[in-house]
PDB file of C-alpha atoms in Angstrom:
ATOM      1  CA  MET A   5      -0.128   0.008  -0.094  1.00 36.00           C
ATOM      2  CA  ARG A   6       2.756   2.403   0.824  1.00 41.00           C
ATOM      3  CA  LEU A   7       4.599   2.018  -2.788  1.00 38.00           C
ATOM      4  CA  PRO A   8       1.400   3.301  -4.780  1.00 37.00           C
ATOM      5  CA  ALA A   9       0.645   5.707  -2.228  1.00 39.00           C
ATOM      6  CA  GLY A  10       4.151   7.457  -2.647  1.00 41.00           C
ATOM      7  CA  ILE A  11       3.900   7.337  -6.155  1.00 37.00           C
ATOM      8  CA  CYS A  12       0.418   9.089  -6.130  1.00 37.00           C
ATOM      9  CA  LEU A  13       2.090  11.530  -3.789  1.00 38.00           C
ATOM     10  CA  LEU A  14       4.979  12.222  -6.144  1.00 40.00           C
ATOM     11  CA  ALA A  15       2.688  12.542  -9.161  1.00 40.00           C
ATOM     12  CA  GLY A  16       0.565  14.943  -7.255  1.00 41.00           C
ATOM     13  CA  VAL A  17       3.576  17.651  -6.379  1.00 41.00           C
ATOM     14  CA  ALA A  18       4.307  17.175 -10.211  1.00 41.00           C
ATOM     15  CA  PHE A  19       1.700  19.839 -11.251  1.00 44.00           C
ATOM     16  CA  ALA A  20       3.665  22.671  -9.732  1.00 51.00           C
ATOM     17  CA  HIS A  21       6.277  24.234 -12.154  1.00 57.00           C
ATOM     18  CA  ALA A  22       9.834  23.690 -11.379  1.00 61.00           C
ATOM     19  CA  VAL A  23      10.549  27.080 -13.024  1.00 72.00           C
ATOM     20  CA  SER A  24       8.167  29.860 -12.117  1.00 83.00           C
ATOM     21  CA  MET A  25       9.533  33.428 -12.163  1.00 88.00           C
ATOM     22  CA  SER A  26       8.137  36.785 -12.764  1.00 92.00           C
ATOM     23  CA  SER A  27       9.643  40.204 -13.044  1.00 93.00           C
ATOM     24  CA  GLY A  28       8.299  43.550 -12.554  1.00 96.00           C
ATOM     25  CA  ASP A  29       9.357  47.393 -12.576  1.00 97.00           C
ATOM     26  CA  LEU A  30       7.548  50.232 -10.572  1.00 97.00           C
ATOM     27  CA  THR A  31       8.347  53.749 -11.355  1.00 97.00           C
ATOM     28  CA  ILE A  32       7.358  56.595  -8.759  1.00 97.00           C
ATOM     29  CA  ARG A  33       7.072  60.284  -9.287  1.00 95.00           C
ATOM     30  CA  GLY A  34       5.496  62.086  -6.454  1.00 93.00           C
ATOM     31  CA  THR A  35       2.565  60.665  -5.616  1.00 96.00           C
ATOM     32  CA  ARG A  36       2.057  58.624  -8.758  1.00 97.00           C
ATOM     33  CA  ALA A  37       3.481  55.446  -9.686  1.00 97.00           C
ATOM     34  CA  HIS A  38       3.603  53.376 -12.776  1.00 98.00           C
ATOM     35  CA  TYR A  39       4.001  49.490 -12.419  1.00 98.00           C
ATOM     36  CA  GLU A  40       4.416  46.983 -15.228  1.00 97.00           C
ATOM     37  CA  PHE A  41       5.221  43.153 -14.939  1.00 95.00           C
ATOM     38  CA  ARG A  42       5.507  40.108 -16.810  1.00 93.00           C
ATOM     39  CA  LEU A  43       4.568  36.804 -16.363  1.00 91.00           C
ATOM     40  CA  PRO A  44       5.243  33.478 -18.514  1.00 86.00           C
ATOM     41  CA  LEU A  45       2.006  32.580 -20.259  1.00 85.00           C
ATOM     42  CA  TYR A  46       1.916  29.002 -19.197  1.00 80.00           C
ATOM     43  CA  GLU A  47       1.538  30.257 -15.755  1.00 81.00           C
ATOM     44  CA  LEU A  48      -2.037  31.432 -16.626  1.00 83.00           C
ATOM     45  CA  SER A  49      -3.554  28.099 -17.415  1.00 75.00           C
ATOM     46  CA  HIS A  50      -5.263  27.733 -14.262  1.00 78.00           C
ATOM     47  CA  ILE A  51      -5.937  30.993 -13.199  1.00 85.00           C
ATOM     48  CA  ARG A  52      -9.571  32.372 -13.729  1.00 83.00           C
ATOM     49  CA  ASN A  53      -9.701  36.101 -14.612  1.00 87.00           C
ATOM     50  CA  PRO A  54      -5.700  36.797 -14.382  1.00 89.00           C
ATOM     51  CA  GLU A  55      -6.091  40.463 -14.870  1.00 88.00           C
ATOM     52  CA  GLN A  56      -7.756  41.007 -11.589  1.00 89.00           C
ATOM     53  CA  SER A  57      -6.324  38.076  -9.695  1.00 89.00           C
ATOM     54  CA  LEU A  58      -2.824  39.013 -10.185  1.00 93.00           C
ATOM     55  CA  LEU A  59      -3.076  42.688  -9.331  1.00 93.00           C
ATOM     56  CA  ALA A  60      -4.943  41.769  -6.418  1.00 93.00           C
ATOM     57  CA  HIS A  61      -2.185  39.910  -4.936  1.00 95.00           C
ATOM     58  CA  MET A  62       0.246  43.059  -5.323  1.00 96.00           C
ATOM     59  CA  ARG A  63      -0.135  45.782  -2.791  1.00 96.00           C
ATOM     60  CA  PHE A  64       1.843  49.062  -2.293  1.00 97.00           C
ATOM     61  CA  SER A  65       1.749  51.211   0.345  1.00 97.00           C
ATOM     62  CA  SER A  66       3.522  54.199   2.079  1.00 96.00           C
ATOM     63  CA  GLY A  67       3.233  55.668   5.912  1.00 93.00           C
ATOM     64  CA  GLY A  68       0.687  53.385   6.417  1.00 93.00           C
ATOM     65  CA  ARG A  69      -1.635  53.879   3.623  1.00 95.00           C
ATOM     66  CA  ASP A  70      -2.250  51.780   0.764  1.00 96.00           C
ATOM     67  CA  ALA A  71      -1.705  53.264  -2.783  1.00 97.00           C
ATOM     68  CA  ARG A  72      -5.149  53.616  -4.634  1.00 97.00           C
ATOM     69  CA  LEU A  73      -5.165  51.747  -7.918  1.00 96.00           C
ATOM     70  CA  LEU A  74      -6.262  54.286 -10.761  1.00 96.00           C
ATOM     71  CA  GLU A  75      -6.418  52.246 -14.127  1.00 96.00           C
ATOM     72  CA  HIS A  76      -4.755  48.888 -15.352  1.00 95.00           C
ATOM     73  CA  ALA A  77      -4.638  46.938 -18.436  1.00 95.00           C
ATOM     74  CA  CYS A  78      -3.203  43.351 -19.270  1.00 94.00           C
ATOM     75  CA  ARG A  79      -2.434  41.904 -22.641  1.00 93.00           C
ATOM     76  CA  GLU A  80      -0.754  38.730 -23.956  1.00 92.00           C
ATOM     77  CA  ASP A  81       2.746  39.225 -25.895  1.00 90.00           C
ATOM     78  CA  ALA A  82       2.583  36.052 -27.866  1.00 86.00           C
ATOM     79  CA  PRO A  83       6.242  36.372 -29.387  1.00 85.00           C
ATOM     80  CA  GLN A  84       7.627  36.601 -25.750  1.00 83.00           C
ATOM     81  CA  ALA A  85       5.419  33.956 -24.452  1.00 83.00           C
ATOM     82  CA  ALA A  86       4.392  36.477 -21.663  1.00 89.00           C
ATOM     83  CA  TYR A  87       1.165  37.906 -20.037  1.00 93.00           C
ATOM     84  CA  VAL A  88       1.939  41.654 -19.533  1.00 95.00           C
ATOM     85  CA  CYS A  89       0.103  43.903 -17.122  1.00 96.00           C
ATOM     86  CA  ALA A  90       0.475  47.602 -16.404  1.00 96.00           C
ATOM     87  CA  ALA A  91      -1.316  49.583 -13.606  1.00 97.00           C
ATOM     88  CA  ASP A  92      -0.993  53.162 -12.366  1.00 98.00           C
ATOM     89  CA  TYR A  93      -1.313  54.006  -8.641  1.00 98.00           C
ATOM     90  CA  GLU A  94      -1.712  57.427  -6.750  1.00 97.00           C
ATOM     91  CA  PHE A  95      -0.306  57.585  -3.059  1.00 97.00           C
ATOM     92  CA  ALA A  96      -1.659  59.931  -0.356  1.00 95.00           C
ATOM     93  CA  ALA A  97       1.901  61.834  -0.206  1.00 95.00           C
ATOM     94  CA  PRO A  98       5.216  61.542  -1.835  1.00 95.00           C
ATOM     95  CA  VAL A  99       6.840  58.206  -1.154  1.00 95.00           C
ATOM     96  CA  ASP A 100       9.924  58.001   1.131  1.00 92.00           C
ATOM     97  CA  ALA A 101       9.796  54.420   2.230  1.00 94.00           C
ATOM     98  CA  LEU A 102       7.577  51.772   0.165  1.00 96.00           C
ATOM     99  CA  ASP A 103       5.938  48.800   1.666  1.00 97.00           C
ATOM    100  CA  VAL A 104       5.218  45.945  -0.670  1.00 98.00           C
ATOM    101  CA  GLU A 105       3.160  42.930  -0.101  1.00 97.00           C
ATOM    102  CA  CYS A 106       3.364  40.617  -2.919  1.00 97.00           C
ATOM    103  CA  THR A 107       1.585  36.778  -2.633  1.00 96.00           C
ATOM    104  CA  PHE A 108       1.860  35.874  -6.489  1.00 94.00           C
ATOM    105  CA  TYR A 109       2.550  32.561  -5.015  1.00 91.00           C
ATOM    106  CA  ALA A 110      -0.872  32.111  -3.914  1.00 92.00           C
ATOM    107  CA  VAL A 111      -2.460  32.607  -7.368  1.00 91.00           C
ATOM    108  CA  THR A 112       0.099  30.855  -9.596  1.00 89.00           C
ATOM    109  CA  VAL A 113       2.551  28.114  -7.719  1.00 85.00           C
ATOM    110  CA  PRO A 114       3.790  27.714  -4.420  1.00 85.00           C
ATOM    111  CA  ASN A 115       7.392  28.247  -5.737  1.00 85.00           C
ATOM    112  CA  HIS A 116       6.943  31.167  -7.688  1.00 90.00           C
ATOM    113  CA  VAL A 117       9.296  33.958  -7.389  1.00 92.00           C
ATOM    114  CA  HIS A 118       8.737  37.685  -8.284  1.00 95.00           C
ATOM    115  CA  LEU A 119      11.542  40.014  -8.593  1.00 95.00           C
ATOM    116  CA  LEU A 120      10.529  43.914  -8.270  1.00 96.00           C
ATOM    117  CA  ARG A 121      12.652  46.758  -9.412  1.00 95.00           C
ATOM    118  CA  ALA A 122      11.639  50.162  -8.138  1.00 96.00           C
ATOM    119  CA  GLU A 123      12.828  53.633  -8.926  1.00 96.00           C
ATOM    120  CA  ASN A 124      12.016  56.999  -7.145  1.00 95.00           C
ATOM    121  CA  GLY A 125      13.293  60.029  -8.114  1.00 88.00           C
ATOM    122  CA  GLY A 126      16.497  58.392  -9.627  1.00 89.00           C
ATOM    123  CA  LYS A 127      17.019  56.289  -6.568  1.00 92.00           C
ATOM    124  CA  ARG A 128      16.419  52.387  -7.064  1.00 92.00           C
ATOM    125  CA  ASP A 129      16.026  49.498  -5.105  1.00 93.00           C
ATOM    126  CA  GLN A 130      14.532  46.015  -5.434  1.00 93.00           C
ATOM    127  CA  ALA A 131      13.100  43.120  -3.769  1.00 94.00           C
ATOM    128  CA  LEU A 132      12.622  39.436  -4.191  1.00 94.00           C
ATOM    129  CA  PHE A 133       9.147  37.808  -3.214  1.00 95.00           C
ATOM    130  CA  ASP A 134       8.245  34.230  -2.574  1.00 92.00           C
ATOM    131  CA  ILE A 135       6.230  32.240  -0.202  1.00 90.00           C
ATOM    132  CA  SER A 136       8.839  32.444   2.612  1.00 89.00           C
ATOM    133  CA  PHE A 137       9.281  36.272   2.062  1.00 92.00           C
ATOM    134  CA  SER A 138       6.154  38.027   0.941  1.00 95.00           C
ATOM    135  CA  ARG A 139       6.666  41.530   2.383  1.00 96.00           C
ATOM    136  CA  ALA A 140       9.399  43.977   1.964  1.00 95.00           C
ATOM    137  CA  THR A 141      10.237  47.736   2.617  1.00 96.00           C
ATOM    138  CA  LEU A 142      12.236  49.432   0.013  1.00 95.00           C
ATOM    139  CA  ARG A 143      13.850  52.567   1.007  1.00 92.00           C
ATOM    140  CA  PHE A 144      15.735  53.617  -1.618  1.00 91.00           C
ATOM    141  CA  ARG A 145      19.081  53.679  -0.151  1.00 85.00           C
ATOM    142  CA  PRO A 146      21.917  52.024  -2.019  1.00 77.00           C
ATOM    143  CA  PRO A 147      22.979  49.161   0.096  1.00 80.00           C
ATOM    144  CA  GLY A 148      26.882  48.347   0.642  1.00 86.00           C
ATOM    145  CA  ALA A 149      28.734  45.667  -1.267  1.00 89.00           C
ATOM    146  CA  ALA A 150      28.366  43.093   1.529  1.00 92.00           C
ATOM    147  CA  ALA A 151      24.683  43.511   2.179  1.00 90.00           C
ATOM    148  CA  ILE A 152      24.223  42.983  -1.388  1.00 91.00           C
ATOM    149  CA  ALA A 153      26.579  39.974  -1.479  1.00 94.00           C
ATOM    150  CA  VAL A 154      24.753  38.540   1.529  1.00 94.00           C
ATOM    151  CA  MET A 155      21.090  39.412  -0.009  1.00 92.00           C
ATOM    152  CA  GLN A 156      21.839  37.907  -3.316  1.00 95.00           C
ATOM    153  CA  ALA A 157      23.813  34.658  -1.777  1.00 96.00           C
ATOM    154  CA  GLY A 158      20.479  34.220   0.617  1.00 94.00           C
ATOM    155  CA  ALA A 159      18.489  34.528  -2.544  1.00 94.00           C
ATOM    156  CA  GLY A 160      20.638  31.643  -3.957  1.00 95.00           C
ATOM    157  CA  PHE A 161      20.351  29.710  -0.971  1.00 96.00           C
ATOM    158  CA  MET A 162      16.462  29.888  -1.031  1.00 92.00           C
ATOM    159  CA  ARG A 163      16.065  29.090  -4.779  1.00 92.00           C
ATOM    160  CA  ALA A 164      18.436  25.905  -4.379  1.00 93.00           C
ATOM    161  CA  LEU A 165      15.649  24.448  -2.279  1.00 89.00           C
ATOM    162  CA  GLY A 166      12.826  26.261  -3.612  1.00 81.00           C
ATOM    163  CA  GLY A 167      11.167  23.583  -5.810  1.00 81.00           C
ATOM    164  CA  VAL A 168      10.304  19.934  -5.226  1.00 83.00           C
ATOM    165  CA  VAL A 169      12.636  18.963  -8.649  1.00 85.00           C
ATOM    166  CA  GLN A 170      15.567  20.612  -6.774  1.00 88.00           C
ATOM    167  CA  ILE A 171      14.951  18.721  -3.517  1.00 91.00           C
ATOM    168  CA  VAL A 172      14.095  15.246  -5.355  1.00 90.00           C
ATOM    169  CA  PHE A 173      17.368  15.159  -7.498  1.00 92.00           C
ATOM    170  CA  LEU A 174      19.400  15.898  -4.370  1.00 94.00           C
ATOM    171  CA  ALA A 175      17.820  13.123  -2.467  1.00 91.00           C
ATOM    172  CA  SER A 176      18.283  10.978  -5.676  1.00 92.00           C
ATOM    173  CA  LEU A 177      22.042  11.911  -5.524  1.00 93.00           C
ATOM    174  CA  VAL A 178      22.382  10.353  -2.190  1.00 93.00           C
ATOM    175  CA  LEU A 179      20.898   7.257  -3.067  1.00 90.00           C
ATOM    176  CA  ALA A 180      23.346   7.159  -6.218  1.00 91.00           C
ATOM    177  CA  ALA A 181      26.240   7.431  -3.763  1.00 91.00           C
ATOM    178  CA  ARG A 182      27.653   3.913  -2.690  1.00 88.00           C
ATOM    179  CA  SER A 183      29.594   5.287   0.157  1.00 90.00           C
ATOM    180  CA  ARG A 184      30.413   8.561   1.872  1.00 91.00           C
ATOM    181  CA  SER A 185      33.577   9.158   0.042  1.00 94.00           C
ATOM    182  CA  GLU A 186      31.608   8.614  -3.461  1.00 94.00           C
ATOM    183  CA  LEU A 187      28.563  10.876  -2.132  1.00 95.00           C
ATOM    184  CA  THR A 188      31.372  13.652  -1.620  1.00 96.00           C
ATOM    185  CA  VAL A 189      32.726  13.292  -5.174  1.00 96.00           C
ATOM    186  CA  LEU A 190      29.043  13.180  -6.627  1.00 95.00           C
ATOM    187  CA  ALA A 191      28.132  16.365  -4.776  1.00 97.00           C
ATOM    188  CA  GLY A 192      31.213  18.074  -6.029  1.00 97.00           C
ATOM    189  CA  ALA A 193      30.626  17.160  -9.424  1.00 97.00           C
ATOM    190  CA  PHE A 194      27.100  18.130  -9.539  1.00 97.00           C
ATOM    191  CA  ILE A 195      27.832  21.613  -7.885  1.00 97.00           C
ATOM    192  CA  ALA A 196      30.585  22.057 -10.440  1.00 97.00           C
ATOM    193  CA  GLY A 197      28.215  20.951 -13.214  1.00 97.00           C
ATOM    194  CA  GLN A 198      25.663  23.279 -12.506  1.00 97.00           C
ATOM    195  CA  MET A 199      28.125  26.322 -11.622  1.00 97.00           C
ATOM    196  CA  ALA A 200      29.650  25.728 -15.167  1.00 97.00           C
ATOM    197  CA  THR A 201      26.194  26.236 -17.194  1.00 96.00           C
ATOM    198  CA  ALA A 202      25.314  28.885 -15.140  1.00 96.00           C
ATOM    199  CA  LEU A 203      28.657  30.766 -15.810  1.00 96.00           C
ATOM    200  CA  LEU A 204      28.912  29.923 -19.532  1.00 95.00           C
ATOM    201  CA  ALA A 205      25.589  29.477 -20.879  1.00 93.00           C
ATOM    202  CA  PRO A 206      25.085  33.548 -21.076  1.00 92.00           C
ATOM    203  CA  LEU A 207      28.012  33.619 -23.369  1.00 92.00           C
ATOM    204  CA  THR A 208      26.440  31.435 -25.889  1.00 91.00           C
ATOM    205  CA  GLY A 209      23.491  33.799 -26.380  1.00 84.00           C
ATOM    206  CA  TRP A 210      21.060  30.885 -26.013  1.00 86.00           C
ATOM    207  CA  LEU A 211      17.938  31.462 -23.647  1.00 82.00           C
ATOM    208  CA  PRO A 212      16.421  28.130 -22.602  1.00 83.00           C
ATOM    209  CA  ALA A 213      12.569  28.108 -22.738  1.00 79.00           C
ATOM    210  CA  PRO A 214      11.500  27.422 -18.968  1.00 79.00           C
ATOM    211  CA  ARG A 215       9.492  24.321 -20.271  1.00 78.00           C
ATOM    212  CA  PHE A 216      12.595  22.968 -21.636  1.00 83.00           C
ATOM    213  CA  VAL A 217      14.295  23.614 -18.235  1.00 87.00           C
ATOM    214  CA  GLU A 218      11.488  21.824 -16.298  1.00 82.00           C
ATOM    215  CA  ALA A 219      11.653  19.013 -18.926  1.00 84.00           C
ATOM    216  CA  ALA A 220      15.334  18.772 -18.627  1.00 87.00           C
ATOM    217  CA  ALA A 221      15.297  18.571 -14.745  1.00 87.00           C
ATOM    218  CA  ALA A 222      12.667  15.785 -14.923  1.00 86.00           C
ATOM    219  CA  LEU A 223      14.715  13.478 -17.119  1.00 88.00           C
ATOM    220  CA  THR A 224      17.823  13.996 -14.847  1.00 91.00           C
ATOM    221  CA  ILE A 225      15.850  12.559 -11.916  1.00 91.00           C
ATOM    222  CA  ALA A 226      14.647   9.641 -14.148  1.00 91.00           C
ATOM    223  CA  TYR A 227      18.113   8.779 -15.662  1.00 91.00           C
ATOM    224  CA  LEU A 228      19.467   8.803 -12.343  1.00 91.00           C
ATOM    225  CA  ALA A 229      17.157   6.324 -11.260  1.00 91.00           C
ATOM    226  CA  VAL A 230      17.535   4.063 -14.119  1.00 90.00           C
ATOM    227  CA  GLU A 231      21.466   4.349 -13.228  1.00 89.00           C
ATOM    228  CA  ILE A 232      20.634   3.158  -9.669  1.00 88.00           C
ATOM    229  CA  LEU A 233      18.520   0.206 -10.575  1.00 90.00           C
ATOM    230  CA  LEU A 234      19.979  -0.953 -13.748  1.00 88.00           C
ATOM    231  CA  LEU A 235      23.893  -0.033 -13.249  1.00 86.00           C
ATOM    232  CA  PRO A 236      24.433  -0.453  -9.355  1.00 84.00           C
ATOM    233  CA  LYS A 237      28.168  -1.257 -10.055  1.00 85.00           C
ATOM    234  CA  ALA A 238      28.658   1.549 -12.838  1.00 82.00           C
ATOM    235  CA  GLY A 239      32.003   3.367 -12.747  1.00 81.00           C
ATOM    236  CA  THR A 240      32.511   7.150 -13.344  1.00 87.00           C
ATOM    237  CA  ARG A 241      29.205   7.851 -12.061  1.00 91.00           C
ATOM    238  CA  TRP A 242      30.504  11.574 -11.073  1.00 93.00           C
ATOM    239  CA  LEU A 243      30.958  12.293 -14.714  1.00 94.00           C
ATOM    240  CA  VAL A 244      27.365  11.245 -15.141  1.00 93.00           C
ATOM    241  CA  VAL A 245      26.393  13.421 -12.246  1.00 95.00           C
ATOM    242  CA  ALA A 246      28.395  16.456 -13.683  1.00 96.00           C
ATOM    243  CA  LEU A 247      26.418  16.191 -17.021  1.00 94.00           C
ATOM    244  CA  LEU A 248      23.223  16.281 -14.969  1.00 94.00           C
ATOM    245  CA  GLY A 249      24.160  19.068 -12.869  1.00 95.00           C
ATOM    246  CA  ALA A 250      24.816  21.083 -16.042  1.00 95.00           C
ATOM    247  CA  PHE A 251      21.171  20.828 -16.889  1.00 93.00           C
ATOM    248  CA  HIS A 252      20.030  22.018 -13.322  1.00 94.00           C
ATOM    249  CA  GLY A 253      22.449  25.050 -13.979  1.00 95.00           C
ATOM    250  CA  LEU A 254      19.926  26.101 -16.611  1.00 93.00           C
ATOM    251  CA  TYR A 255      17.596  26.853 -13.970  1.00 93.00           C
ATOM    252  CA  PHE A 256      20.035  29.328 -12.076  1.00 95.00           C
ATOM    253  CA  ASP A 257      21.092  30.769 -15.615  1.00 94.00           C
ATOM    254  CA  LEU A 258      17.314  31.838 -16.035  1.00 91.00           C
ATOM    255  CA  PHE A 259      17.402  33.184 -12.651  1.00 93.00           C
ATOM    256  CA  LEU A 260      20.414  35.279 -13.156  1.00 94.00           C
ATOM    257  CA  ARG A 261      19.127  36.701 -16.167  1.00 91.00           C
ATOM    258  CA  THR A 262      15.827  37.737 -14.872  1.00 88.00           C
ATOM    259  CA  THR A 263      17.554  39.443 -11.422  1.00 90.00           C
ATOM    260  CA  GLY A 264      20.719  40.664 -12.640  1.00 90.00           C
ATOM    261  CA  TYR A 265      22.504  39.171  -9.609  1.00 94.00           C
ATOM    262  CA  GLN A 266      25.958  38.507  -9.448  1.00 95.00           C
ATOM    263  CA  PRO A 267      26.652  34.925 -10.433  1.00 96.00           C
ATOM    264  CA  LEU A 268      29.314  34.056  -7.910  1.00 96.00           C
ATOM    265  CA  ALA A 269      27.298  35.280  -4.834  1.00 97.00           C
ATOM    266  CA  VAL A 270      24.074  33.338  -5.903  1.00 97.00           C
ATOM    267  CA  LEU A 271      26.032  30.201  -7.056  1.00 97.00           C
ATOM    268  CA  ALA A 272      27.786  30.018  -3.560  1.00 97.00           C
ATOM    269  CA  GLY A 273      24.536  30.725  -1.761  1.00 97.00           C
ATOM    270  CA  ALA A 274      23.215  27.693  -3.606  1.00 97.00           C
ATOM    271  CA  ALA A 275      26.068  25.228  -3.042  1.00 97.00           C
ATOM    272  CA  CYS A 276      25.664  25.959   0.499  1.00 97.00           C
ATOM    273  CA  ALA A 277      22.126  24.914   0.556  1.00 97.00           C
ATOM    274  CA  GLN A 278      22.927  21.953  -1.559  1.00 97.00           C
ATOM    275  CA  ILE A 279      25.663  20.809   0.446  1.00 97.00           C
ATOM    276  CA  CYS A 280      23.511  21.034   3.739  1.00 97.00           C
ATOM    277  CA  ALA A 281      20.382  19.379   2.008  1.00 96.00           C
ATOM    278  CA  ILE A 282      22.711  16.371   0.717  1.00 96.00           C
ATOM    279  CA  ALA A 283      24.292  15.940   4.258  1.00 95.00           C
ATOM    280  CA  ILE A 284      20.754  15.662   5.898  1.00 95.00           C
ATOM    281  CA  PHE A 285      19.816  13.158   3.383  1.00 93.00           C
ATOM    282  CA  GLY A 286      22.744  11.362   3.841  1.00 92.00           C
ATOM    283  CA  LEU A 287      22.262  10.928   7.244  1.00 92.00           C
ATOM    284  CA  LEU A 288      18.660   9.983   7.059  1.00 89.00           C
ATOM    285  CA  LEU A 289      19.391   7.128   4.500  1.00 85.00           C
ATOM    286  CA  ALA A 290      22.185   5.826   6.462  1.00 84.00           C
ATOM    287  CA  ARG A 291      19.688   5.605   9.549  1.00 83.00           C
ATOM    288  CA  LEU A 292      16.720   4.238   7.513  1.00 77.00           C
ATOM    289  CA  GLY A 293      19.093   1.766   5.456  1.00 68.00           C
ATOM    290  CA  ARG A 294      19.848   0.002   8.747  1.00 67.00           C
ATOM    291  CA  LEU A 295      16.513  -0.249  10.179  1.00 68.00           C
ATOM    292  CA  LEU A 296      14.990  -1.230   6.789  1.00 65.00           C
ATOM    293  CA  ALA A 297      17.759  -3.181   5.228  1.00 61.00           C
ATOM    294  CA  ALA A 298      15.335  -6.111   4.524  1.00 60.00           C
ATOM    295  CA  LEU A 299      12.937  -3.970   2.478  1.00 63.00           C
ATOM    296  CA  LYS A 300      15.550  -2.871   0.027  1.00 70.00           C
ATOM    297  CA  PRO A 301      14.908   0.814   0.621  1.00 70.00           C
ATOM    298  CA  VAL A 302      17.371   1.949  -2.171  1.00 74.00           C
ATOM    299  CA  PRO A 303      15.584   0.359  -5.220  1.00 80.00           C
ATOM    300  CA  VAL A 304      12.132   0.998  -3.946  1.00 82.00           C
ATOM    301  CA  ALA A 305      13.163   4.655  -3.539  1.00 82.00           C
ATOM    302  CA  ALA A 306      14.587   4.697  -6.801  1.00 86.00           C
ATOM    303  CA  SER A 307      11.568   3.110  -8.708  1.00 88.00           C
ATOM    304  CA  LEU A 308       9.502   6.093  -6.843  1.00 87.00           C
ATOM    305  CA  LEU A 309      11.988   8.502  -8.332  1.00 86.00           C
ATOM    306  CA  LEU A 310      11.703   6.998 -11.948  1.00 88.00           C
ATOM    307  CA  ALA A 311       7.953   7.191 -11.642  1.00 88.00           C
ATOM    308  CA  PHE A 312       8.141  10.643 -10.591  1.00 85.00           C
ATOM    309  CA  GLY A 313      10.638  11.609 -13.161  1.00 85.00           C
ATOM    310  CA  MET A 314       9.014  10.191 -16.119  1.00 86.00           C
ATOM    311  CA  GLY A 315       5.481  11.459 -15.023  1.00 84.00           C
ATOM    312  CA  TRP A 316       6.629  15.085 -14.606  1.00 76.00           C
ATOM    313  CA  PHE A 317       8.491  14.792 -18.164  1.00 78.00           C
ATOM    314  CA  LEU A 318       5.165  13.360 -19.754  1.00 79.00           C
ATOM    315  CA  LEU A 319       3.290  16.042 -18.024  1.00 74.00           C
ATOM    316  CA  ARG A 320       5.240  18.889 -19.132  1.00 68.00           C
ATOM    317  CA  LEU A 321       5.301  17.441 -23.008  1.00 68.00           C
ATOM    318  CA  ARG A 322       1.482  17.336 -22.563  1.00 68.00           C
ATOM    319  CA  SER A 323       1.216  20.830 -21.342  1.00 60.00           C
TER     320      SER A 323
END
């Protein structure tokens, strides 16, 4: 009974997007503000009346008083596969500090990330919103280099664990390791492959579509599961993991292009999160492996991962 239940659970979470990002720009002039944001069209498939729903989940305020929405309009940008909305707001007084609440994750998918860039009288600030951080105050005072580095590293840390696919792949990486020393090598190879893609992909001029990134991530999980099941004694597994890491690096390539953040800070934060997650999964597997040795937990878990990866891949092809 547990095996079918596990497969159903993994299939259920596959309906969330692995890559779910949007960006917006707010320009403030005195008491007036103009806001424009772009959202991938595939995010709208399950949203009723997106023009009203999306703007209802973005709130601006200053001095404890909400900005008043004056007018808005939305349209589909087919060549860019994006949904574009523009809105004008009015504040009760000129803006000094801007309070923002963004809950796009509630109307799109739980791991959605929205980048807001704001400009007020020539001064700029920005904030990143997701399910963990839905509120921010923009003060339009340039932060120092250290503060920027910490903020961007934190964003990388959160993004590395921000979706089901990232967490599931790290768990499959632990299953693929046949010893602690090999787990260290596999983790290093994965992070190196991920960083190589994130750093080198912009030089090629190729911008991968989010759907391609999602499908590729799903296949990496399925392939690693096949490696565990059919090639339990295969050598040079580190090389396979490095290539799979290169596909995961495409997600960070998209994130870096969207945000304009410094690659080294973001990737350092991501590597820290992934190392922590791998260490935790490794400890759990070691403990459960001893307790459930008779049930062969590694092949069973690998079978679940294979079902999850292929199910996710087929779902993305259909959509």
